[in-house]
Short mmCIF file of C-alpha atoms in Angstrom, two decimals:
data_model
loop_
_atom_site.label_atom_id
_atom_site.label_comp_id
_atom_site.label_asym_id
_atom_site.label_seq_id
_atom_site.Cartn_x
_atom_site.Cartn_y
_atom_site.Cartn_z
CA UNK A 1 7.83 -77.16 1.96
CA UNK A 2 7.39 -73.57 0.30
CA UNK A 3 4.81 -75.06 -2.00
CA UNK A 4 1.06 -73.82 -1.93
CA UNK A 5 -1.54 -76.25 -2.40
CA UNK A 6 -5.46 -76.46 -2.03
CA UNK A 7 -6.98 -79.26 0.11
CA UNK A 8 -10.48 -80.26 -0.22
CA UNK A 9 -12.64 -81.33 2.68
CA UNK A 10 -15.29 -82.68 0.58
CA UNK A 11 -13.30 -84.79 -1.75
CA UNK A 12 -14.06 -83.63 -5.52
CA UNK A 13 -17.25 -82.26 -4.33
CA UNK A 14 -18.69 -79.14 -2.71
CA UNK A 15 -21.80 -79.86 -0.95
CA UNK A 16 -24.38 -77.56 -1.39
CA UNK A 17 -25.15 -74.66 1.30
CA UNK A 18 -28.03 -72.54 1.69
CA UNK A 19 -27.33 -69.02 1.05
CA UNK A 20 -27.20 -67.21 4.73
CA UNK A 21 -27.86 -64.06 3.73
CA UNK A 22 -28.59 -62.28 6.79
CA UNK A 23 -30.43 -58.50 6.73
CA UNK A 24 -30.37 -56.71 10.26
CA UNK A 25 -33.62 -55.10 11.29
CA UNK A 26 -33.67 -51.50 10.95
CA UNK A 27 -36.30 -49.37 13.26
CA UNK A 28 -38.63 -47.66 10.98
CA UNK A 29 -38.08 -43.85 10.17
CA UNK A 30 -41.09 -41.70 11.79
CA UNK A 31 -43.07 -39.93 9.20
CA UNK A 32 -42.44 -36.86 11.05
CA UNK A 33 -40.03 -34.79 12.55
CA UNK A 34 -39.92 -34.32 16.06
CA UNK A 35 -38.98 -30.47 16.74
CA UNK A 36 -37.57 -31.56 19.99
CA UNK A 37 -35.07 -33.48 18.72
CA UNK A 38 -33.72 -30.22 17.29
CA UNK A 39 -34.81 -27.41 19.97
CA UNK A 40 -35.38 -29.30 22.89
CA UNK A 41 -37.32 -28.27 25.84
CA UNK A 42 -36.52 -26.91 29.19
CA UNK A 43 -37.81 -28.56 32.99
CA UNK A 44 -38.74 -26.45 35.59
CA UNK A 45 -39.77 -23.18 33.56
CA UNK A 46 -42.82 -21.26 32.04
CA UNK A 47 -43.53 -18.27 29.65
CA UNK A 48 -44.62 -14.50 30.72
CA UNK A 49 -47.74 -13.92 28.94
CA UNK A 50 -46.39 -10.03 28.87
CA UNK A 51 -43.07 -10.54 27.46
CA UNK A 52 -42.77 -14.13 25.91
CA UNK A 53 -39.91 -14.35 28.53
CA UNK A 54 -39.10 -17.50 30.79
CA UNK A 55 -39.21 -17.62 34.36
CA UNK A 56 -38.50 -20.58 36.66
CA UNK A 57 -41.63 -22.25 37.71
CA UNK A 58 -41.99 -26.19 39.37
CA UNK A 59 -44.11 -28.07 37.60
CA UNK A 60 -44.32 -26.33 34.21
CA UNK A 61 -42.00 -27.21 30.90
CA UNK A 62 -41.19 -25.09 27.71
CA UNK A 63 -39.62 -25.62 24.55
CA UNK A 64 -36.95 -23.62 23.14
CA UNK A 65 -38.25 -21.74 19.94
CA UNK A 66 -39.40 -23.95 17.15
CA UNK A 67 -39.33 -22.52 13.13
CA UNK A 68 -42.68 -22.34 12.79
CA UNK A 69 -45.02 -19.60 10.64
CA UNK A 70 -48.62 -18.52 11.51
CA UNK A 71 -51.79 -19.83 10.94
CA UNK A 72 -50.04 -23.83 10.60
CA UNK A 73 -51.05 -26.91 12.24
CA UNK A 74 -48.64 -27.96 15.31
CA UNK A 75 -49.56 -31.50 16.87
CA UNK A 76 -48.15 -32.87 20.05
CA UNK A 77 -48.17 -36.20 21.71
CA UNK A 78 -46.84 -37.71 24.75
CA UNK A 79 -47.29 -33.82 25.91
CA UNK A 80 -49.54 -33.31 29.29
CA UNK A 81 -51.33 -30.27 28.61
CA UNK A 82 -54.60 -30.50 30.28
CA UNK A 83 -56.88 -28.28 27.84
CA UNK A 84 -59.48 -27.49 30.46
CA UNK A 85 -57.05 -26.33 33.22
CA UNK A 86 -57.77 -22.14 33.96
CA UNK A 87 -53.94 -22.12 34.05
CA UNK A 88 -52.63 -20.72 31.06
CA UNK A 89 -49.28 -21.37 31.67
CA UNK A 90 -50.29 -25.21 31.81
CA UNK A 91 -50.89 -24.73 27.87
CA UNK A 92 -49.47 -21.35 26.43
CA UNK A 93 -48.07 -20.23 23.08
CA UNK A 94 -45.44 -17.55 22.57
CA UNK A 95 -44.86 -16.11 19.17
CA UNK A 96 -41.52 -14.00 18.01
CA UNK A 97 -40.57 -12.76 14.37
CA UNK A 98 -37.03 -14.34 12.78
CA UNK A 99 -34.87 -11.93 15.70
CA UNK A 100 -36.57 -14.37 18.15
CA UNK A 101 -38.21 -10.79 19.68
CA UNK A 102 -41.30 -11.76 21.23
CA UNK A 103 -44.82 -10.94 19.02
CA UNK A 104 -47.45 -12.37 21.38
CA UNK A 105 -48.98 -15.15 22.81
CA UNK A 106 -52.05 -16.74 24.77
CA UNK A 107 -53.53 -19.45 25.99
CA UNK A 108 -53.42 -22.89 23.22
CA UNK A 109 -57.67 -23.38 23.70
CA UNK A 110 -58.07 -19.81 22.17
CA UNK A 111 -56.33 -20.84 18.84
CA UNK A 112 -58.12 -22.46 16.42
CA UNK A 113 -58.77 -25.89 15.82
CA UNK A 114 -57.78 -27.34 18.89
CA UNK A 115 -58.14 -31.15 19.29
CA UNK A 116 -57.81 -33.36 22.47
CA UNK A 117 -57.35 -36.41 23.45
CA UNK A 118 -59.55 -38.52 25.34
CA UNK A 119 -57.56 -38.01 28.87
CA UNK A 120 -58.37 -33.99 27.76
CA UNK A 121 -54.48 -33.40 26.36
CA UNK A 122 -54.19 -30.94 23.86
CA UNK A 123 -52.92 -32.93 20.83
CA UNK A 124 -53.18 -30.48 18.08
CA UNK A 125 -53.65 -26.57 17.15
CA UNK A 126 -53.24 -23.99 14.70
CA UNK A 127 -50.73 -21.41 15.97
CA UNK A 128 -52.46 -17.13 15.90
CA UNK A 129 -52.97 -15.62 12.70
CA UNK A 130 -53.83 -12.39 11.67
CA UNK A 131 -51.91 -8.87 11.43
CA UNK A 132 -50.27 -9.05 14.87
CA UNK A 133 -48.97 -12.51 13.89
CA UNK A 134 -48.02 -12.21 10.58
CA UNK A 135 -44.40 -11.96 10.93
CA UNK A 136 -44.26 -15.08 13.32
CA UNK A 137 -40.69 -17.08 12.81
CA UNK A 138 -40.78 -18.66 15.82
CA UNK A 139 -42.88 -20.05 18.46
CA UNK A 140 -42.42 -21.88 21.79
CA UNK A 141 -44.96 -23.85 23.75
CA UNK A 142 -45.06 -23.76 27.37
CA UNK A 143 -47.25 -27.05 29.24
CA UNK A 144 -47.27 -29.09 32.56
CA UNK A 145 -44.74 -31.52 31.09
CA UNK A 146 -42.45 -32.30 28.51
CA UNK A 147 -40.74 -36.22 28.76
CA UNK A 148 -38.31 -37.86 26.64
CA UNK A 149 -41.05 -39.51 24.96
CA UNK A 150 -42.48 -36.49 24.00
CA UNK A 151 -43.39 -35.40 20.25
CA UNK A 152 -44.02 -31.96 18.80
CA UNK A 153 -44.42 -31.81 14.88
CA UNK A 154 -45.05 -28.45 12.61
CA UNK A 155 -47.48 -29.77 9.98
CA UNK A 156 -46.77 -33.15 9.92
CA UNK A 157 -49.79 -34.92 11.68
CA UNK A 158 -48.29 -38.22 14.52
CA UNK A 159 -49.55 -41.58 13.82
#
């Protein structure tokens, strides 16, 4: 009693184990940044063509402004905005300088280099350039809808 002593269950032997060295799975890191997990994006609204402002409207989603500069490449996936729809508000850009004041904004098929998908969803575009667009900070993308799995990237092209 009181005494510590070591007992071995194999006799003089240890028996040999395989190293169990176990590594959990980790989920790949995107090579891009999603500016929705950041901004986010708001159901149920659309922009005013006149004044950049929002205005409640069923069927229609925004985003909330996303750092972004002119003339650079924003793509989008998992993003329904049918490019051949007469509705601008089903695929509209707003621009506003760094006080988040509103600059101007159009329609995404009149900015250049727009690409599509095959099911005719606007999937990528260069945002306005020139003088009245210079001073862009800020944009924010109205379409017919914006999901969880939705993916909106400044620059960095979605695999």
């Amino acid at each position: 009693r009181g005494k510590n002593f070591e007992v071995s269950l194999y006799g003089t032997e240890v028996p040999n184990v395989p190293d169990l060295t176990y590594t959990p799975e980790t989920p790949e890191t995107p090579a891009y940044t999603n500016m929705l997990d950041t901004v986010g994006y708001k159901d149920g609204y659309r922009l005013s063509g006149s004044s950049g402002n929002e205005t409640e409207n069923i069927g229609t989603d925004i985003t909330n402004h996303i750092p972004c500069n002119s003339n650079v490449t924003v793509y989008m996936k998992n993003v329904l905005a049918p490019y051949t729809s007469d509705n601008n508000y089903l695929h509209f850009i707003a621009c506003y300088d760094e006080n988040k004041a509103y600059i101007g904004g159009y329609s995404i098929t009149l900015c250049n280099n727009v690409e599509h998908d095959g099911d005719g969803n606007i999937t990528s575009f260069q945002t306005p350039a020139g003088t009245q667009y210079k001073d862009t900070a800020y944009i924010r993308i109205g379409v017919q809808d914006i999901n969880e799995t939705s993916i909106i990237t400044v620059n960095e092209p979605i695999e």
